[in-house]
Amino acid sequence: MTIGRVNPSYRLEEQGITGLGNVFYNLIEPALIEEALKRGEGHLGKGGTMLVSTGKHTGRSPKDKFVVETDNVKDSIWWDNNPPMDPAKFDVLYADMIEHMKGRDYFVQDLFGGADPANRLDVRLVTELAWHSLFIRHMLRRPERSELDEFVPEFTIINCPSFKADAAKHGCRSETVIALNFEKKIILIGGTEYAGENKKSVFTLLNYILPERGIMPMHCSANHAPGNPVDTAIFFGLSGTGKTTLSADPSRVLIGDDEHGWSDRGTFNFEGGCYAKTINLSAEAEPEIYNTCSMFGTVIENMVYDEDTKELDFEDNSITDNMRCAYPLEYISNASTSSLGGHPKNIIMLTCDAYGVLPPIARLTPAQAMYHFLSGFTSKTPGTEVGVTEPIPTFSTCFGAPFMPRRPEEYGKLLQGKIAKHGATCWLVNTGWTGGAYGTGSRMPIKATRALLAAALDGSLSDVEFRKDANFGFEVPVQVDGVAEVLLDPRRTWDDKSAYDAQAEKLVQMFAKNFEKYEAYIDDDVRAAAIG
């Protein structure tokens, strides 16, 4: 039975997916919550939130993600980062998943990936779980109801957590699988209930498609000055580095918190919502995000709560450090109604340095910006990926390697060209550790980070005195109003200065070793900027 509004020429039957039970097309939030509760997928929380658990998978499974090696992509995929899947194995996987789905109810959402109508992706999500349909309805752009009558999906994503892959039969690694077939324009997700796989699959699609149009896809948040979209700032960074927190600045307009494109027209959000980490979230530090946790339809994922009162415990990480909330962008009071901005005036690269070596902020030359963008140094934070239980220093090129289907130099050159054409001041901001490495030092004070960013964005930071960092050659402010001077010189925050020197030398060598793989692809100025 077909339930809901859909283009009659593009029902699942017309896509060759037959034999299902009830198919619910484009249900809105109240109906999806009703269906999820009726199916026992979660519980109703305070304010009408949806309280859910994702089972054993509380983070992404990047090692279980594959790209089907078809002729149309075999020369353009970064295969070292994207394990290939044999097309014949994919066909078997697809057939087995469709057979598994027969007789079961499914939920379909037809949505847009991208706020810019000229550069969006029309994508269909087919989900076994009603709350996954609610989640992705928050996370992507919702068409007007009238637009659904003529909606034609360019890609279809099928998410079936109850399906378990067979590694030998399907050419994957385990019973969990994420398989992208660019030729058939299908993505299959099985064996995991973690909702983030849905949105990151769309991000991966856009990361492959947009560069061919000269558009830079970015794993970043973005905001702009009130009434002035020309004054746009973007914040690159992996999960846990502060993209969502720092872009949700009440004094600026939020464009989006995670994924954007940079076209010849400016910046545009890929998404229609936010997916924020909630561990240690407080009304004092992050009131806007905190308030969404009691607003109708917000998906509360993997959080401990009181069974009677439904009060959330923001400090209890017994399920995972990666507990999250997903909500529509309009729940943030200062969110942009268009999700569009100008060409970035400031580019901030967020890093979470678990070694405690990097300063809280540094100004980068364009060549240094290219170097640090390709390096993508940070620390994976607990819970974001399966098996990560403490901060792990890592190099994730372009600040988003798991979602990059093309070689990193392609994205790097796109960014380099955009900076050269439009001009931007580039900053490296460390939200990690100070006064010692993880386990000894402490996390960088968020008030200091906010003060430094505010000074960078309003232009006042460019007027202060800078020193050249002895390890990396970038410029570091000597004194900034509202920030303890000692924080600006990381070596001074360590009790044992020789231990800092040894740690810094270790990090410098790690950068150099990691960057060797890009030497053949970069310009001489970037090569010279590698280490100061």
Short mmCIF file of C-alpha atoms in Angstrom, two decimals:
data_model
loop_
_atom_site.label_atom_id
_atom_site.label_comp_id
_atom_site.label_asym_id
_atom_site.label_seq_id
_atom_site.Cartn_x
_atom_site.Cartn_y
_atom_site.Cartn_z
CA MET A 1 0.00 0.00 0.00
CA THR A 2 1.25 3.49 -0.91
CA ILE A 3 0.70 6.12 1.77
CA GLY A 4 1.63 9.79 1.39
CA ARG A 5 2.49 12.23 -1.37
CA VAL A 6 4.81 11.15 -4.19
CA ASN A 7 5.39 11.57 -7.91
CA PRO A 8 3.29 8.66 -9.25
CA SER A 9 5.87 8.05 -11.98
CA TYR A 10 8.64 7.49 -9.42
CA ARG A 11 7.21 5.22 -6.76
CA LEU A 12 9.51 2.43 -5.64
CA GLU A 13 7.74 0.02 -7.97
CA GLU A 14 8.81 2.15 -10.92
CA GLN A 15 12.39 1.84 -9.64
CA GLY A 16 12.12 -1.95 -9.68
CA ILE A 17 11.66 -2.32 -5.90
CA THR A 18 8.55 -4.46 -5.51
CA GLY A 19 6.97 -6.80 -2.98
CA LEU A 20 7.26 -4.48 0.02
CA GLY A 21 4.60 -4.04 2.67
CA ASN A 22 3.25 -0.56 3.31
CA VAL A 23 5.35 2.23 1.81
CA PHE A 24 5.02 5.61 3.56
CA TYR A 25 6.04 8.49 1.30
CA ASN A 26 7.14 11.87 2.65
CA LEU A 27 5.37 11.71 6.00
CA ILE A 28 5.85 14.87 8.06
CA GLU A 29 7.22 14.99 11.61
CA PRO A 30 4.09 14.19 13.71
CA ALA A 31 3.20 11.20 11.53
CA LEU A 32 6.76 9.86 11.64
CA ILE A 33 6.87 10.13 15.43
CA GLU A 34 3.55 8.28 15.65
CA GLU A 35 4.86 5.50 13.41
CA ALA A 36 8.14 5.23 15.31
CA LEU A 37 6.35 4.98 18.66
CA LYS A 38 3.84 2.46 17.30
CA ARG A 39 6.74 0.28 16.16
CA GLY A 40 8.59 0.52 19.45
CA GLU A 41 11.58 2.29 17.89
CA GLY A 42 11.97 4.74 20.77
CA HIS A 43 10.19 6.83 23.37
CA LEU A 44 8.54 10.22 23.46
CA GLY A 45 10.65 12.72 25.38
CA LYS A 46 10.05 16.13 26.91
CA GLY A 47 8.59 18.63 24.49
CA GLY A 48 7.82 15.92 21.95
CA THR A 49 11.39 14.83 21.28
CA MET A 50 12.14 11.34 19.97
CA LEU A 51 14.42 9.33 22.28
CA VAL A 52 16.24 6.57 20.42
CA SER A 53 19.13 4.14 20.72
CA THR A 54 21.24 2.96 17.79
CA GLY A 55 22.27 -0.35 19.33
CA LYS A 56 25.84 -1.54 19.05
CA HIS A 57 26.78 1.05 16.41
CA THR A 58 26.95 4.43 18.14
CA GLY A 59 29.25 5.99 15.53
CA ARG A 60 30.15 5.70 11.87
CA SER A 61 31.76 2.56 10.43
CA PRO A 62 34.25 4.03 7.91
CA LYS A 63 36.04 0.72 7.36
CA ASP A 64 32.77 -0.79 6.11
CA LYS A 65 32.26 1.85 3.40
CA PHE A 66 32.94 0.80 -0.22
CA VAL A 67 32.76 2.35 -3.69
CA VAL A 68 31.72 0.11 -6.56
CA GLU A 69 34.55 0.05 -9.12
CA THR A 70 32.67 0.82 -12.35
CA ASP A 71 34.18 2.18 -15.56
CA ASN A 72 32.72 5.66 -15.10
CA VAL A 73 34.58 6.28 -11.81
CA LYS A 74 37.61 4.00 -11.77
CA ASP A 75 39.98 6.79 -12.88
CA SER A 76 38.62 9.47 -10.54
CA ILE A 77 38.17 7.74 -7.15
CA TRP A 78 40.85 7.94 -4.45
CA TRP A 79 41.04 4.18 -4.06
CA ASP A 80 43.61 4.28 -1.23
CA ASN A 81 40.88 5.90 0.89
CA ASN A 82 37.82 4.21 -0.62
CA PRO A 83 37.99 0.40 -0.75
CA PRO A 84 36.59 -0.91 -4.03
CA MET A 85 33.68 -3.30 -4.39
CA ASP A 86 33.28 -5.54 -7.41
CA PRO A 87 30.19 -4.58 -9.50
CA ALA A 88 29.03 -8.19 -9.58
CA LYS A 89 29.25 -8.40 -5.78
CA PHE A 90 27.20 -5.21 -5.51
CA ASP A 91 24.52 -6.71 -7.75
CA VAL A 92 24.28 -9.72 -5.44
CA LEU A 93 24.19 -7.44 -2.39
CA TYR A 94 21.40 -5.37 -3.95
CA ALA A 95 19.35 -8.43 -4.91
CA ASP A 96 19.73 -9.97 -1.44
CA MET A 97 18.82 -6.73 0.32
CA ILE A 98 15.69 -6.22 -1.82
CA GLU A 99 14.67 -9.82 -1.16
CA HIS A 100 15.15 -9.25 2.58
CA MET A 101 12.97 -6.13 2.41
CA LYS A 102 9.95 -7.86 0.87
CA GLY A 103 6.81 -7.83 2.98
CA ARG A 104 8.20 -5.20 5.35
CA ASP A 105 7.08 -1.60 5.75
CA TYR A 106 9.40 1.18 4.55
CA PHE A 107 9.56 4.96 4.78
CA VAL A 108 10.57 7.19 1.88
CA GLN A 109 11.73 10.81 2.00
CA ASP A 110 12.33 12.79 -1.19
CA LEU A 111 14.71 15.61 -0.28
CA PHE A 112 17.25 18.12 -1.56
CA GLY A 113 20.94 18.06 -0.74
CA GLY A 114 21.92 21.72 -1.07
CA ALA A 115 20.30 25.11 -0.45
CA ASP A 116 21.39 26.47 -3.84
CA PRO A 117 18.71 25.37 -6.36
CA ALA A 118 21.27 25.52 -9.18
CA ASN A 119 23.60 23.05 -7.47
CA ARG A 120 21.47 20.81 -5.28
CA LEU A 121 21.13 17.03 -5.45
CA ASP A 122 17.64 15.49 -5.50
CA VAL A 123 17.95 12.39 -3.34
CA ARG A 124 15.55 9.69 -2.14
CA LEU A 125 16.04 8.00 1.24
CA VAL A 126 14.35 4.63 1.76
CA THR A 127 14.54 3.63 5.43
CA GLU A 128 13.41 0.65 7.45
CA LEU A 129 13.08 2.77 10.60
CA ALA A 130 10.54 5.56 10.90
CA TRP A 131 12.88 7.57 13.12
CA HIS A 132 15.60 7.41 10.44
CA SER A 133 13.07 9.03 8.12
CA LEU A 134 12.48 11.73 10.75
CA PHE A 135 16.24 12.18 11.17
CA ILE A 136 16.99 12.64 7.48
CA ARG A 137 13.97 14.90 7.07
CA HIS A 138 15.65 17.18 9.63
CA MET A 139 19.09 16.89 8.09
CA LEU A 140 18.36 17.53 4.40
CA ARG A 141 16.35 20.25 2.64
CA ARG A 142 12.60 19.66 2.54
CA PRO A 143 10.75 20.36 -0.74
CA GLU A 144 7.44 22.17 -0.71
CA ARG A 145 4.56 19.67 -0.71
CA SER A 146 3.63 20.72 -4.25
CA GLU A 147 7.18 19.99 -5.44
CA LEU A 148 6.82 16.33 -4.45
CA ASP A 149 4.37 15.74 -7.28
CA GLU A 150 7.18 16.18 -9.81
CA PHE A 151 10.16 15.06 -7.73
CA VAL A 152 12.60 12.84 -9.64
CA PRO A 153 15.40 11.33 -7.51
CA GLU A 154 18.92 11.52 -8.93
CA PHE A 155 20.26 9.08 -6.32
CA THR A 156 18.51 6.59 -4.06
CA ILE A 157 19.81 5.51 -0.66
CA ILE A 158 18.37 2.34 0.88
CA ASN A 159 19.01 1.87 4.60
CA CYS A 160 18.06 -1.50 6.06
CA PRO A 161 19.63 -2.07 9.51
CA SER A 162 18.10 -5.55 9.92
CA PHE A 163 19.91 -6.78 6.82
CA LYS A 164 23.25 -8.40 7.62
CA ALA A 165 25.79 -8.57 4.84
CA ASP A 166 27.86 -11.67 4.09
CA ALA A 167 31.48 -10.55 3.71
CA ALA A 168 32.51 -13.32 1.30
CA LYS A 169 29.33 -13.25 -0.76
CA HIS A 170 28.98 -9.48 -0.99
CA GLY A 171 32.62 -8.41 -1.20
CA CYS A 172 32.65 -6.39 2.01
CA ARG A 173 34.34 -6.64 5.42
CA SER A 174 31.61 -7.58 7.90
CA GLU A 175 27.85 -7.78 8.33
CA THR A 176 27.82 -3.96 8.23
CA VAL A 177 28.07 -2.39 4.78
CA ILE A 178 27.82 1.02 3.10
CA ALA A 179 28.15 0.55 -0.67
CA LEU A 180 28.14 3.46 -3.15
CA ASN A 181 27.40 2.74 -6.79
CA PHE A 182 27.86 5.95 -8.82
CA GLU A 183 26.92 4.24 -12.08
CA LYS A 184 23.58 2.91 -10.85
CA LYS A 185 23.07 5.93 -8.56
CA ILE A 186 22.30 3.77 -5.56
CA ILE A 187 23.75 3.57 -2.05
CA LEU A 188 23.04 0.56 0.15
CA ILE A 189 23.40 0.70 3.95
CA GLY A 190 22.95 -2.43 6.03
CA GLY A 191 23.76 -3.78 9.48
CA THR A 192 23.88 -0.47 11.37
CA GLU A 193 21.23 1.71 13.00
CA TYR A 194 23.55 4.71 13.36
CA ALA A 195 21.64 7.52 11.62
CA GLY A 196 24.74 9.52 10.73
CA GLU A 197 25.48 7.08 7.90
CA ASN A 198 22.47 8.50 6.04
CA LYS A 199 23.65 12.10 5.96
CA LYS A 200 27.32 11.26 5.40
CA SER A 201 26.35 9.20 2.37
CA VAL A 202 24.75 12.29 0.83
CA PHE A 203 27.83 14.34 1.73
CA THR A 204 30.05 11.78 -0.03
CA LEU A 205 27.89 12.01 -3.15
CA LEU A 206 28.19 15.79 -3.23
CA ASN A 207 31.94 15.55 -2.58
CA TYR A 208 32.23 13.55 -5.79
CA ILE A 209 29.76 15.41 -7.99
CA LEU A 210 30.40 19.09 -7.19
CA PRO A 211 34.13 19.40 -8.03
CA GLU A 212 33.30 18.62 -11.67
CA ARG A 213 31.21 21.84 -11.60
CA GLY A 214 34.02 23.87 -10.07
CA ILE A 215 32.31 23.88 -6.66
CA MET A 216 34.30 23.24 -3.49
CA PRO A 217 32.48 20.82 -1.13
CA MET A 218 33.53 21.44 2.46
CA HIS A 219 33.25 19.63 5.79
CA CYS A 220 32.67 22.88 7.62
CA SER A 221 30.18 25.03 9.49
CA ALA A 222 29.46 28.59 8.37
CA ASN A 223 27.99 31.86 9.59
CA HIS A 224 27.86 35.50 8.55
CA ALA A 225 27.55 38.91 10.15
CA PRO A 226 23.96 40.11 10.81
CA GLY A 227 22.54 41.74 7.71
CA ASN A 228 25.81 41.20 5.85
CA PRO A 229 26.14 37.82 4.08
CA VAL A 230 29.31 39.14 2.41
CA ASP A 231 31.03 38.84 5.81
CA THR A 232 30.94 35.02 5.80
CA ALA A 233 33.17 32.74 7.86
CA ILE A 234 33.65 29.01 7.41
CA PHE A 235 34.92 26.57 10.05
CA PHE A 236 36.65 23.41 8.81
CA GLY A 237 37.01 20.55 11.28
CA LEU A 238 36.30 16.95 12.13
CA SER A 239 33.57 15.99 14.58
CA GLY A 240 34.44 17.10 18.11
CA THR A 241 36.62 20.06 17.11
CA GLY A 242 33.88 22.64 17.68
CA LYS A 243 32.28 23.26 14.28
CA THR A 244 28.73 23.24 15.61
CA THR A 245 29.46 24.98 18.90
CA LEU A 246 31.61 27.79 17.50
CA SER A 247 29.45 28.55 14.47
CA ALA A 248 26.32 28.84 16.65
CA ASP A 249 27.41 32.31 17.74
CA PRO A 250 24.42 34.42 18.88
CA SER A 251 26.08 37.53 17.47
CA ARG A 252 26.19 36.08 13.94
CA VAL A 253 23.76 34.39 11.55
CA LEU A 254 24.15 30.61 11.28
CA ILE A 255 24.29 29.31 7.70
CA GLY A 256 24.85 25.70 8.73
CA ASP A 257 26.83 23.47 11.09
CA ASP A 258 28.53 20.73 9.09
CA GLU A 259 28.53 20.61 5.28
CA HIS A 260 28.71 23.40 2.68
CA GLY A 261 29.61 24.21 -0.90
CA TRP A 262 31.57 27.18 -2.25
CA SER A 263 30.45 28.09 -5.76
CA ASP A 264 30.99 31.15 -7.96
CA ARG A 265 27.89 32.58 -6.25
CA GLY A 266 29.19 32.11 -2.70
CA THR A 267 28.60 29.70 0.19
CA PHE A 268 25.58 27.41 0.52
CA ASN A 269 24.54 24.87 3.13
CA PHE A 270 24.03 21.27 2.01
CA GLU A 271 21.68 20.55 4.89
CA GLY A 272 18.44 21.69 6.47
CA GLY A 273 19.33 20.82 10.03
CA CYS A 274 22.03 20.24 12.62
CA TYR A 275 23.47 17.08 14.20
CA ALA A 276 25.08 18.24 17.42
CA LYS A 277 27.03 16.35 20.07
CA THR A 278 25.33 16.66 23.45
CA ILE A 279 27.95 15.37 25.88
CA ASN A 280 28.39 17.96 28.65
CA LEU A 281 25.99 20.31 26.86
CA SER A 282 24.79 23.10 29.14
CA ALA A 283 22.26 25.94 29.02
CA GLU A 284 24.97 28.36 30.09
CA ALA A 285 27.64 27.52 27.49
CA GLU A 286 25.46 26.56 24.52
CA PRO A 287 21.88 27.74 25.16
CA GLU A 288 20.63 27.48 21.57
CA ILE A 289 21.66 23.86 21.09
CA TYR A 290 20.62 22.96 24.64
CA ASN A 291 17.11 24.31 24.05
CA THR A 292 16.60 22.11 20.97
CA CYS A 293 16.80 19.07 23.25
CA SER A 294 13.27 19.76 24.47
CA MET A 295 11.72 20.91 21.17
CA PHE A 296 9.18 18.96 19.16
CA GLY A 297 10.58 16.36 16.81
CA THR A 298 14.25 16.67 17.82
CA VAL A 299 15.87 13.24 17.63
CA ILE A 300 17.77 12.50 20.86
CA GLU A 301 20.27 9.76 20.06
CA ASN A 302 21.97 7.46 22.58
CA MET A 303 21.44 9.65 25.65
CA VAL A 304 20.77 8.40 29.18
CA TYR A 305 17.51 9.77 30.60
CA ASP A 306 15.25 9.33 33.62
CA GLU A 307 12.64 6.68 32.80
CA ASP A 308 9.90 8.56 34.69
CA THR A 309 10.59 12.24 34.04
CA LYS A 310 12.44 11.85 30.72
CA GLU A 311 15.05 14.32 32.00
CA LEU A 312 18.22 14.00 29.92
CA ASP A 313 21.60 13.36 31.54
CA PHE A 314 24.15 15.36 29.54
CA GLU A 315 27.09 14.04 31.55
CA ASP A 316 26.39 10.31 31.53
CA ASN A 317 28.43 8.83 28.67
CA SER A 318 27.81 5.20 29.64
CA ILE A 319 26.19 4.54 26.24
CA THR A 320 28.66 6.56 24.19
CA ASP A 321 30.62 9.80 24.15
CA ASN A 322 29.01 10.37 20.76
CA MET A 323 25.50 11.09 22.04
CA ARG A 324 23.73 13.56 19.76
CA CYS A 325 20.64 15.54 18.91
CA ALA A 326 19.29 16.17 15.40
CA TYR A 327 16.96 19.10 14.72
CA PRO A 328 15.87 21.40 11.88
CA LEU A 329 17.95 24.50 11.30
CA GLU A 330 15.04 26.82 12.12
CA TYR A 331 15.21 25.69 15.76
CA ILE A 332 18.27 27.95 16.09
CA SER A 333 16.95 31.48 16.56
CA ASN A 334 19.71 33.18 14.56
CA ALA A 335 19.73 30.70 11.68
CA SER A 336 19.67 31.99 8.12
CA THR A 337 16.36 31.55 6.34
CA SER A 338 18.10 31.05 2.99
CA SER A 339 21.14 29.05 4.17
CA LEU A 340 23.20 31.08 1.70
CA GLY A 341 26.24 33.27 2.32
CA GLY A 342 28.87 35.19 0.42
CA HIS A 343 32.41 34.20 -0.47
CA PRO A 344 34.23 33.47 2.81
CA LYS A 345 36.04 36.46 4.28
CA ASN A 346 37.61 34.31 7.00
CA ILE A 347 38.52 30.62 6.83
CA ILE A 348 39.04 28.89 10.17
CA MET A 349 40.65 25.45 10.32
CA LEU A 350 39.77 23.80 13.62
CA THR A 351 42.13 21.25 15.11
CA CYS A 352 41.87 19.32 18.36
CA ASP A 353 45.53 18.87 19.30
CA ALA A 354 45.79 16.08 21.88
CA TYR A 355 49.55 16.71 22.12
CA GLY A 356 49.07 20.18 23.64
CA VAL A 357 51.59 21.75 21.26
CA LEU A 358 49.64 24.08 18.96
CA PRO A 359 48.61 27.61 20.00
CA PRO A 360 44.92 28.51 20.42
CA ILE A 361 45.02 30.55 17.19
CA ALA A 362 47.50 31.24 14.39
CA ARG A 363 47.32 33.28 11.19
CA LEU A 364 48.18 31.36 8.01
CA THR A 365 49.49 32.49 4.66
CA PRO A 366 47.59 31.03 1.66
CA ALA A 367 50.39 28.47 1.18
CA GLN A 368 50.29 27.51 4.87
CA ALA A 369 46.52 27.22 4.65
CA MET A 370 46.89 24.76 1.77
CA TYR A 371 49.45 22.80 3.78
CA HIS A 372 47.26 22.54 6.87
CA PHE A 373 44.15 21.79 4.80
CA LEU A 374 45.86 18.85 3.11
CA SER A 375 47.35 17.73 6.44
CA GLY A 376 44.05 17.91 8.31
CA PHE A 377 45.71 17.34 11.68
CA THR A 378 43.34 16.79 14.60
CA SER A 379 42.34 14.15 17.13
CA LYS A 380 39.48 11.74 16.63
CA THR A 381 37.27 12.27 19.64
CA PRO A 382 35.68 9.42 21.60
CA GLY A 383 32.64 7.74 20.10
CA THR A 384 32.59 9.42 16.69
CA GLU A 385 33.85 6.24 15.04
CA VAL A 386 33.52 2.66 16.21
CA GLY A 387 36.39 1.77 18.56
CA VAL A 388 37.53 5.32 19.39
CA THR A 389 37.48 5.58 23.21
CA GLU A 390 40.00 8.39 23.82
CA PRO A 391 41.42 11.22 21.68
CA ILE A 392 43.65 9.79 18.96
CA PRO A 393 45.96 12.19 17.07
CA THR A 394 45.36 11.73 13.37
CA PHE A 395 45.76 13.34 9.97
CA SER A 396 42.41 13.48 8.15
CA THR A 397 43.08 15.28 4.90
CA CYS A 398 40.74 18.13 4.00
CA PHE A 399 39.38 17.79 7.55
CA GLY A 400 37.10 15.01 6.33
CA ALA A 401 38.99 12.11 4.72
CA PRO A 402 36.24 9.52 5.39
CA PHE A 403 33.89 11.46 3.09
CA MET A 404 36.36 12.29 0.29
CA PRO A 405 35.93 10.05 -2.78
CA ARG A 406 38.42 12.06 -4.88
CA ARG A 407 42.12 12.59 -4.25
CA PRO A 408 42.79 15.30 -1.65
CA GLU A 409 44.87 17.44 -4.00
CA GLU A 410 41.78 17.98 -6.15
CA TYR A 411 39.96 19.56 -3.22
CA GLY A 412 43.10 21.40 -2.13
CA LYS A 413 43.57 23.03 -5.52
CA LEU A 414 39.91 24.00 -5.63
CA LEU A 415 40.26 25.70 -2.25
CA GLN A 416 43.54 27.33 -3.25
CA GLY A 417 41.91 28.75 -6.37
CA LYS A 418 38.90 30.07 -4.45
CA ILE A 419 41.13 31.80 -1.90
CA ALA A 420 43.25 33.36 -4.66
CA LYS A 421 40.20 34.57 -6.60
CA HIS A 422 38.08 35.92 -3.76
CA GLY A 423 40.60 36.59 -1.00
CA ALA A 424 40.24 35.30 2.55
CA THR A 425 42.17 35.46 5.80
CA CYS A 426 43.01 31.97 7.04
CA TRP A 427 43.36 30.93 10.68
CA LEU A 428 44.33 27.70 12.47
CA VAL A 429 42.43 27.34 15.76
CA ASN A 430 43.32 24.68 18.34
CA THR A 431 40.38 23.58 20.51
CA GLY A 432 42.38 20.68 21.97
CA TRP A 433 44.74 20.57 24.92
CA THR A 434 46.93 23.13 26.67
CA GLY A 435 49.33 22.84 29.61
CA GLY A 436 50.22 19.29 28.59
CA ALA A 437 49.01 16.49 26.38
CA TYR A 438 45.74 14.59 26.83
CA GLY A 439 45.74 13.01 30.29
CA THR A 440 47.99 15.72 31.77
CA GLY A 441 46.86 19.07 30.41
CA SER A 442 43.37 20.51 30.16
CA ARG A 443 41.02 21.32 27.28
CA MET A 444 41.39 24.79 25.79
CA PRO A 445 38.93 27.15 27.57
CA ILE A 446 35.97 27.74 25.27
CA LYS A 447 35.69 31.35 26.45
CA ALA A 448 39.23 32.00 25.20
CA THR A 449 38.48 30.34 21.87
CA ARG A 450 35.33 32.41 21.43
CA ALA A 451 37.18 35.64 22.30
CA LEU A 452 39.94 34.89 19.79
CA LEU A 453 37.46 34.01 17.06
CA ALA A 454 35.44 37.15 17.72
CA ALA A 455 38.60 39.23 17.31
CA ALA A 456 39.52 37.37 14.12
CA LEU A 457 36.08 37.84 12.59
CA ASP A 458 35.68 41.52 13.45
CA GLY A 459 39.16 42.27 12.11
CA SER A 460 40.68 43.53 15.35
CA LEU A 461 43.01 40.52 15.66
CA SER A 462 44.86 41.60 12.52
CA ASP A 463 45.97 44.77 14.33
CA VAL A 464 47.77 43.11 17.27
CA GLU A 465 51.42 42.12 17.51
CA PHE A 466 52.32 38.68 16.17
CA ARG A 467 55.30 36.40 16.67
CA LYS A 468 56.57 33.68 14.35
CA ASP A 469 56.06 30.20 15.73
CA ALA A 470 59.40 28.41 16.05
CA ASN A 471 57.95 25.02 15.11
CA PHE A 472 55.53 25.71 12.28
CA GLY A 473 56.37 29.18 11.01
CA PHE A 474 52.85 30.61 11.22
CA GLU A 475 52.04 33.84 13.04
CA VAL A 476 50.69 33.77 16.60
CA PRO A 477 49.26 36.82 18.43
CA VAL A 478 51.27 37.93 21.44
CA GLN A 479 48.47 39.59 23.38
CA VAL A 480 44.68 39.72 22.88
CA ASP A 481 42.15 41.47 25.10
CA GLY A 482 40.12 39.05 27.20
CA VAL A 483 42.55 36.13 26.76
CA ALA A 484 45.20 35.09 29.29
CA GLU A 485 48.53 35.93 27.69
CA VAL A 486 50.09 32.65 28.80
CA LEU A 487 47.59 30.67 26.67
CA LEU A 488 48.94 32.26 23.50
CA ASP A 489 52.35 30.66 24.06
CA PRO A 490 51.72 26.93 24.59
CA ARG A 491 55.25 26.28 25.83
CA ARG A 492 54.63 28.59 28.80
CA THR A 493 51.57 26.56 29.85
CA TRP A 494 53.69 23.45 30.42
CA ASP A 495 55.42 22.95 33.78
CA ASP A 496 58.16 20.94 32.09
CA LYS A 497 59.44 23.04 29.18
CA SER A 498 61.80 20.33 27.93
CA ALA A 499 58.87 17.94 27.74
CA TYR A 500 57.02 20.49 25.59
CA ASP A 501 60.04 20.82 23.28
CA ALA A 502 60.22 17.06 22.85
CA GLN A 503 56.48 16.86 22.17
CA ALA A 504 56.68 19.71 19.65
CA GLU A 505 59.56 18.05 17.80
CA LYS A 506 57.57 14.82 17.69
CA LEU A 507 54.58 16.61 16.19
CA VAL A 508 56.72 18.44 13.62
CA GLN A 509 58.16 15.12 12.44
CA MET A 510 54.66 13.61 12.27
CA PHE A 511 53.52 16.47 10.02
CA ALA A 512 56.56 16.06 7.76
CA LYS A 513 56.13 12.30 7.48
CA ASN A 514 52.42 12.59 6.72
CA PHE A 515 52.95 15.24 4.04
CA GLU A 516 55.42 13.17 2.04
CA LYS A 517 52.56 11.61 0.09
CA TYR A 518 51.52 15.01 -1.30
CA GLU A 519 54.99 16.16 -2.41
CA ALA A 520 54.47 15.19 -6.04
CA TYR A 521 51.17 17.05 -6.33
CA ILE A 522 51.77 20.43 -4.69
CA ASP A 523 53.17 23.80 -5.75
CA ASP A 524 56.58 25.02 -4.68
CA ASP A 525 55.13 27.68 -2.34
CA VAL A 526 53.13 25.05 -0.46
CA ARG A 527 56.19 22.81 -0.29
CA ALA A 528 58.21 25.70 1.13
CA ALA A 529 55.49 26.45 3.68
CA ALA A 530 55.45 22.89 4.97
CA ILE A 531 57.39 23.61 8.15
CA GLY A 532 58.61 27.08 9.15
#
